[in-house]
Amino acid sequence: MLRMALIGCGNMGGAHKRAIEQLSGRVRIVAAVDPDEARVAATAPQGSALRPTYFPITASLTAAPRTI
């Protein structure tokens, strides 16, 4: 089974989620990433064991050392 991360949970993310759900048994969403915590929570497939976890990536990026 292919394990996928859904990057972006807005309109296109929803379209991708529906397409992935059509491949049931072959593909499974194991992670979802979006700056909006509510969108991440709404992305968990019904009946799945996926427990949405929110991580504020913006804070991590701004705290990281700036190197080029």
XYZ file of C-alpha atoms in Angstrom:
68
model
C 0.000 0.000 0.000
C 1.269 3.458 -0.928
C 1.336 5.890 1.992
C 0.795 9.532 1.041
C 1.021 12.920 2.700
C -1.512 15.513 1.619
C 0.211 18.894 1.370
C -2.424 21.609 1.470
C -5.927 20.896 2.741
C -7.864 23.660 0.959
C -9.940 23.334 -2.211
C -7.362 21.459 -4.279
C -6.372 19.376 -1.265
C -10.005 18.309 -0.941
C -10.079 17.325 -4.603
C -6.894 15.319 -4.174
C -8.299 13.658 -1.045
C -11.416 12.551 -2.935
C -9.267 11.144 -5.747
C -7.091 9.282 -3.240
C -10.200 7.848 -1.556
C -11.197 6.326 -4.917
C -8.009 4.258 -4.703
C -9.049 2.632 -1.423
C -6.938 -0.355 -0.580
C -4.029 0.900 -2.680
C -3.293 4.358 -1.237
C -3.639 5.671 2.304
C -3.335 9.252 3.584
C -0.947 9.121 6.533
C -0.290 12.839 7.013
C -1.866 16.173 6.170
C -0.135 19.564 6.163
C -1.783 22.987 6.100
C -1.273 26.261 7.990
C -4.951 26.094 9.062
C -5.410 23.640 11.951
C -9.136 23.216 11.247
C -8.435 22.159 7.660
C -5.985 19.530 8.853
C -8.585 18.149 11.278
C -11.241 18.056 8.547
C -8.921 16.129 6.221
C -8.809 12.905 8.232
C -10.652 10.279 6.183
C -13.880 9.044 7.786
C -13.350 5.917 9.833
C -9.573 6.184 9.666
C -7.134 5.934 12.516
C -5.381 9.096 11.290
C -5.200 11.490 14.202
C -4.590 14.980 12.877
C -1.624 16.693 14.469
C -1.088 20.400 14.054
C 2.448 21.743 13.896
C 2.942 25.503 13.546
C 5.619 25.393 10.855
C 5.737 29.181 10.479
C 7.131 29.532 14.008
C 9.752 26.890 13.269
C 10.813 28.531 10.032
C 11.169 31.971 11.568
C 13.112 30.559 14.539
C 15.563 28.666 12.316
C 18.988 30.165 11.638
C 19.108 31.984 8.310
C 21.780 30.586 6.054
C 22.212 30.784 2.324
